[in-house]
Coordinates of C-alpha atoms and ligand atoms in Angstrom, one line a residue:
M211 CA 0.0 0.0 0.0
T212 CA 1.2 3.5 -0.8
S213 CA 2.1 5.8 2.0
L214 CA 2.6 9.6 2.1
T215 CA 5.3 11.3 4.1
L216 CA 4.1 13.9 6.6
N217 CA 5.9 17.1 7.3
D218 CA 7.0 15.6 10.7
A219 CA 8.7 12.8 8.8
R220 CA 6.1 10.2 9.8
M221 CA 4.2 8.1 7.2
I222 CA 0.5 7.9 6.6
P223 CA -1.2 5.2 4.5
Q224 CA -2.7 7.0 1.5
L225 CA -6.0 4.9 1.6
G226 CA -8.0 4.6 4.8
L227 CA -11.4 3.7 6.1
G228 CA -13.9 6.3 7.3
T229 CA -16.4 5.4 10.1
Y230 CA -18.8 8.4 10.2
Q231 CA -22.4 7.2 11.0
I232 CA -21.3 3.6 11.7
P233 CA -22.9 3.0 15.1
D234 CA -20.6 2.0 18.0
A235 CA -22.2 -1.5 18.2
Q236 CA -21.5 -2.2 14.5
V237 CA -18.2 -0.5 13.9
A238 CA -15.9 -3.2 15.4
A239 CA -17.0 -5.7 12.8
I240 CA -16.4 -3.1 10.0
V241 CA -13.0 -2.2 11.3
R242 CA -12.0 -5.9 11.5
G243 CA -13.3 -6.4 8.0
G244 CA -11.4 -3.4 6.8
L245 CA -8.2 -4.7 8.4
D246 CA -8.8 -8.2 6.8
A247 CA -9.2 -6.4 3.4
G248 CA -5.9 -4.6 3.9
F249 CA -6.8 -1.2 5.3
R250 CA -4.3 0.2 7.8
L251 CA -5.7 3.7 8.3
I252 CA -8.9 4.1 10.3
D253 CA -10.6 7.5 10.7
T254 CA -12.9 8.2 13.6
A255 CA -13.8 11.3 15.8
A256 CA -15.2 11.9 19.3
I257 CA -18.4 13.2 17.7
Y258 CA -19.0 9.9 15.9
H259 CA -19.6 8.3 19.3
N260 CA -18.1 5.1 18.0
E261 CA -14.5 5.2 19.4
R262 CA -15.1 2.3 21.8
G263 CA -16.2 0.0 18.9
V264 CA -13.3 1.3 16.7
G265 CA -10.9 0.4 19.5
E266 CA -12.5 -3.1 19.8
G267 CA -12.0 -3.7 16.1
L268 CA -8.3 -2.8 16.1
V269 CA -7.0 -6.3 16.1
H270 CA -3.6 -5.4 14.5
D271 CA -1.0 -3.1 16.1
D272 CA 0.2 -1.6 12.8
V273 CA -2.9 0.5 12.2
F274 CA -2.7 4.3 11.7
L275 CA -5.5 5.6 13.9
T276 CA -6.9 9.1 13.6
T277 CA -9.4 10.8 15.9
K278 CA -10.6 14.4 16.3
L279 CA -11.3 17.0 18.8
W280 CA -14.9 18.1 18.9
N281 CA -15.9 21.8 18.7
D282 CA -17.0 22.2 22.3
R283 CA -13.7 21.0 23.6
H284 CA -11.3 23.5 22.1
A285 CA -10.4 24.8 25.5
D286 CA -10.1 21.4 26.9
A287 CA -8.1 19.4 24.4
A288 CA -5.9 17.4 26.8
A289 CA -8.9 16.0 28.7
A290 CA -10.8 15.4 25.5
L291 CA -8.0 13.3 24.0
D292 CA -7.7 11.3 27.2
E293 CA -11.4 10.5 27.0
S294 CA -10.9 9.4 23.3
L295 CA -7.8 7.3 24.2
A296 CA -9.7 5.6 27.1
L297 CA -12.6 4.6 24.7
L298 CA -10.1 3.5 22.0
G299 CA -8.1 1.5 24.5
R300 CA -4.8 3.1 23.3
D301 CA -2.1 5.1 25.0
E302 CA -1.7 7.3 21.9
V303 CA -3.2 7.9 18.5
D304 CA -1.3 8.4 15.3
L305 CA -3.1 11.6 14.3
Y306 CA -5.2 14.0 16.3
L307 CA -7.1 16.6 14.3
I308 CA -9.1 19.8 15.3
H309 CA -12.4 18.8 13.7
W310 CA -13.6 22.3 12.7
P311 CA -12.0 25.7 13.2
R312 CA -15.3 27.3 14.6
P313 CA -13.8 30.8 13.9
E314 CA -16.7 32.6 15.6
A315 CA -15.5 31.3 19.0
D316 CA -12.0 32.4 18.1
D317 CA -10.3 29.6 20.1
Y318 CA -8.7 27.4 17.4
V319 CA -5.3 28.9 17.9
D320 CA -5.3 28.0 21.5
A321 CA -6.6 24.5 20.6
W322 CA -3.7 24.2 18.1
R323 CA -1.2 25.1 20.8
A324 CA -2.8 22.4 23.0
L325 CA -2.3 19.8 20.2
V326 CA 1.3 20.8 19.9
D327 CA 1.7 20.1 23.6
L328 CA -0.1 16.7 23.3
R329 CA 2.3 15.7 20.6
E330 CA 5.2 16.6 22.9
A331 CA 3.5 14.6 25.7
G332 CA 3.4 11.5 23.4
K333 CA -0.4 11.3 23.3
T334 CA -0.5 11.7 19.6
R335 CA 2.3 11.1 17.1
S336 CA 1.2 13.6 14.6
I337 CA -1.2 16.6 14.7
G338 CA -3.4 18.2 12.1
V339 CA -6.6 20.0 11.4
S340 CA -9.9 19.5 9.5
N341 CA -12.0 21.9 7.6
F342 CA -9.5 24.7 8.0
L343 CA -9.5 27.3 5.2
P344 CA -6.2 28.9 4.1
E345 CA -7.0 32.0 6.3
H346 CA -7.2 29.7 9.4
L347 CA -4.1 27.8 8.4
D348 CA -2.2 31.1 7.9
R349 CA -3.2 32.1 11.4
I350 CA -2.1 29.0 13.3
I351 CA 1.1 28.8 11.4
A352 CA 1.9 32.5 12.0
E353 CA 1.0 32.4 15.7
T354 CA 2.6 29.1 16.7
G355 CA 5.2 28.4 14.0
V356 CA 3.9 24.8 13.7
T357 CA 2.3 23.7 10.4
P358 CA -0.3 20.9 10.5
A359 CA 0.7 17.6 9.0
V360 CA -2.8 17.1 7.5
N361 CA -5.8 19.1 6.6
Q362 CA -8.8 16.8 6.2
I363 CA -11.4 18.6 4.0
E364 CA -14.5 17.8 2.0
L365 CA -13.2 16.8 -1.4
H366 CA -14.8 14.8 -4.2
P367 CA -15.0 15.0 -8.0
T368 CA -17.8 17.6 -7.9
F369 CA -16.1 19.7 -5.3
Q370 CA -12.3 19.7 -5.7
Q371 CA -11.3 22.6 -3.4
R372 CA -8.4 23.6 -5.7
D373 CA -7.5 26.7 -3.7
C374 CA -7.1 24.7 -0.5
V375 CA -5.2 21.9 -2.3
A376 CA -2.7 24.5 -3.8
Y377 CA -2.2 26.0 -0.3
H378 CA -1.5 22.6 1.2
A379 CA 1.0 21.8 -1.6
D380 CA 2.8 25.1 -0.9
H381 CA 3.0 24.4 2.8
G382 CA 3.8 20.7 2.9
I383 CA 0.4 19.7 4.3
V384 CA -1.2 16.4 3.2
T385 CA -4.7 16.9 1.8
Q386 CA -7.0 14.2 3.1
S387 CA -10.4 13.9 1.3
W388 CA -13.6 13.5 3.3
S389 CA -16.8 12.4 1.7
P390 CA -14.5 11.3 -1.2
L391 CA -17.4 9.4 -2.9
G392 CA -19.6 12.5 -2.6
Q393 CA -21.5 10.6 0.2
G394 CA -22.3 7.9 -2.4
E395 CA -24.0 10.4 -4.8
T396 CA -21.1 10.7 -7.2
L397 CA -21.1 6.9 -7.7
K398 CA -24.2 7.3 -9.8
D399 CA -22.7 10.0 -12.0
D400 CA -22.8 9.0 -15.7
R401 CA -19.3 10.3 -16.3
I402 CA -17.9 8.0 -13.5
V403 CA -20.0 5.0 -14.5
A404 CA -18.7 5.3 -18.1
I405 CA -15.1 5.2 -17.0
A406 CA -15.9 2.3 -14.6
D407 CA -17.6 0.3 -17.3
R408 CA -14.7 0.8 -19.7
L409 CA -12.1 -0.3 -17.1
G410 CA -14.1 -3.1 -15.7
A411 CA -14.0 -1.4 -12.3
T412 CA -16.6 -0.2 -9.8
P413 CA -17.6 3.5 -9.7
A414 CA -16.2 3.6 -6.1
Q415 CA -12.9 2.2 -7.3
V416 CA -12.7 4.8 -10.1
I417 CA -13.3 7.7 -7.7
I418 CA -10.9 6.3 -5.1
A419 CA -8.2 5.8 -7.8
W420 CA -8.7 9.4 -8.8
H421 CA -8.0 10.6 -5.3
L422 CA -4.9 8.4 -5.1
A423 CA -3.7 9.7 -8.5
K424 CA -4.1 13.3 -7.3
G425 CA -1.8 12.5 -4.3
F426 CA -4.5 12.9 -1.7
S427 CA -5.0 10.7 1.3
V428 CA -8.6 9.3 1.1
I429 CA -10.9 7.8 3.6
P430 CA -14.0 6.3 1.9
K431 CA -16.6 4.9 4.3
T432 CA -18.7 1.8 3.9
A433 CA -20.8 0.1 6.5
N434 CA -21.0 -2.9 4.2
V435 CA -18.2 -5.5 4.8
D436 CA -18.7 -6.9 1.4
R437 CA -17.6 -3.6 -0.2
L438 CA -14.4 -3.3 1.8
P439 CA -12.2 -5.6 -0.4
S440 CA -13.2 -3.9 -3.6
N441 CA -12.8 -0.4 -2.2
F442 CA -9.3 -1.4 -1.0
A443 CA -8.4 -2.9 -4.4
A444 CA -9.0 0.5 -6.0
Q445 CA -5.3 1.0 -5.5
E446 CA -4.8 -1.5 -8.4
V447 CA -7.0 0.5 -10.8
K448 CA -4.8 2.6 -13.1
L449 CA -6.6 5.6 -14.6
A450 CA -5.3 6.9 -17.9
D451 CA -4.4 10.6 -18.1
D452 CA -7.6 11.2 -20.1
D453 CA -9.7 9.6 -17.3
I454 CA -8.1 11.8 -14.7
A455 CA -8.7 14.9 -16.9
A456 CA -12.3 13.9 -17.4
I457 CA -12.8 13.6 -13.6
D458 CA -10.9 16.9 -13.1
A459 CA -13.4 18.5 -15.4
M460 CA -16.3 17.5 -13.1
N461 CA -15.3 20.1 -10.6
D462 CA -18.1 22.4 -9.4
R463 CA -17.2 25.3 -7.1
D464 CA -20.7 25.1 -5.7
G465 CA -20.6 21.4 -5.2
R466 CA -20.2 21.4 -1.4
M467 CA -22.3 18.8 0.4
G468 CA -21.3 19.4 4.0
P469 CA -21.3 22.6 6.1
H470 CA -19.1 25.6 5.2
P471 CA -16.1 25.8 7.6
N472 CA -17.1 29.2 8.8
E473 CA -20.7 28.1 9.6
L474 CA -20.4 25.2 11.9
Ligands
NAP180 N1 -13.6 15.9 9.0 C1 -14.9 16.0 8.8 O1 -15.5 17.0 9.1 C2 -15.6 14.8 8.1 C3 -16.9 15.0 7.6 C4 -17.5 13.9 7.0 C5 -16.8 12.7 6.8 N2 -15.6 12.6 7.4 C6 -14.8 11.3 7.3 O2 -14.8 10.9 5.9 C7 -15.3 9.6 5.8 C8 -16.0 9.4 4.4 O3 -17.0 10.4 4.2 P1 -18.6 10.0 4.2 O4 -18.8 8.9 5.1 O5 -19.3 11.3 4.4 O6 -18.9 9.7 2.7 P2 -18.2 8.9 1.4 O7 -17.1 8.0 1.9 O8 -18.0 9.8 0.3 O9 -19.5 8.0 1.0 C9 -20.0 7.0 1.8 C10 -21.2 6.4 1.1 O10 -20.8 5.7 -0.1 C11 -21.4 4.4 0.0 N3 -20.4 3.4 -0.6 C12 -19.1 3.2 -0.1 N4 -18.5 2.3 -0.9 C13 -19.4 1.9 -1.8 C14 -19.3 0.9 -2.9 N5 -18.2 0.2 -3.1 N6 -20.5 0.8 -3.6 C15 -21.6 1.5 -3.3 N7 -21.7 2.4 -2.3 C16 -20.6 2.6 -1.6 C17 -21.7 4.1 1.4 O11 -22.7 3.2 1.6 P3 -22.6 1.9 2.6 O12 -22.1 2.4 3.9 O13 -24.0 1.4 2.6 O14 -21.6 1.0 1.8 C18 -22.1 5.5 1.9 O15 -23.4 5.7 1.6 C19 -16.3 9.5 7.0 O16 -16.7 8.2 7.2 C20 -15.5 10.2 8.0 O17 -14.5 9.3 8.5 C21 -15.0 13.6 8.0

């Protein structure tokens, strides 16, 4: 499996498994199925209320585990991470992210300072953010001198966030795509289906292969164990330059499906 090098010199698997909306009671089986299929990156968050189940499913040691600080804990990040670690049954995670900047509260710089301390304390190996716009990134970098390793943002063929991606490239930040399949909607798009039919691949494989070809880390979610092996095998699907260009051309600046980062 391909890995990307983070700006703190650690490695992150490029392809991972998302767990949003998978209930705590069901997620252990999905995580185990994901590990059986080959996944070695699991993405959860305190707000998903499934960290206990994710922890139960982690039957291998060599798994890159991400969790996230929820919005009402920006002033309380150390205790929040301890609570997540207790549920996950781990002494540390691989990556801890500030889930949303919540700029109205004006406390994300303090939260970022706390994450820097948590990395120093060995509670998380790497630190990053999610849903940060370039203006938020500018501020934490200027005020702390520490650049996030990852920014996890909404990114799919119909919402490609090119300004953010360019900023990340300039600053050595890995772009990680959330809702990479457009929450399942983009799987039905005729342009994706046509490429999939021609290549003998599934629409999900085509979209995941596009994220990988663009150099993003990508965390498609499925709650269906039968889909895990084929989603993981997307790494073997090789898109032609024309296919990548055709998917690039699907970009829609108004294609956002989730909340705007300044509005949550
Ligand atoms: N940082 C953030 O603010 C944030 C926000 C949203 C999401 N995320 C993360 O990103 C992950 C992925 O995003 P997402 O869950 O919103 O959406 P997504 O991965 O774009 O799409 C998931 C949808 O695609 C379907 N699907 C997956 N593989 C399929 C396949 N092979 N064939 C047919 N359908 C398939 C799933 O259905 P089934 O489950 O029925 O297979 C589900 O409906 C989340 O789980 C979470 O870890 C982060």
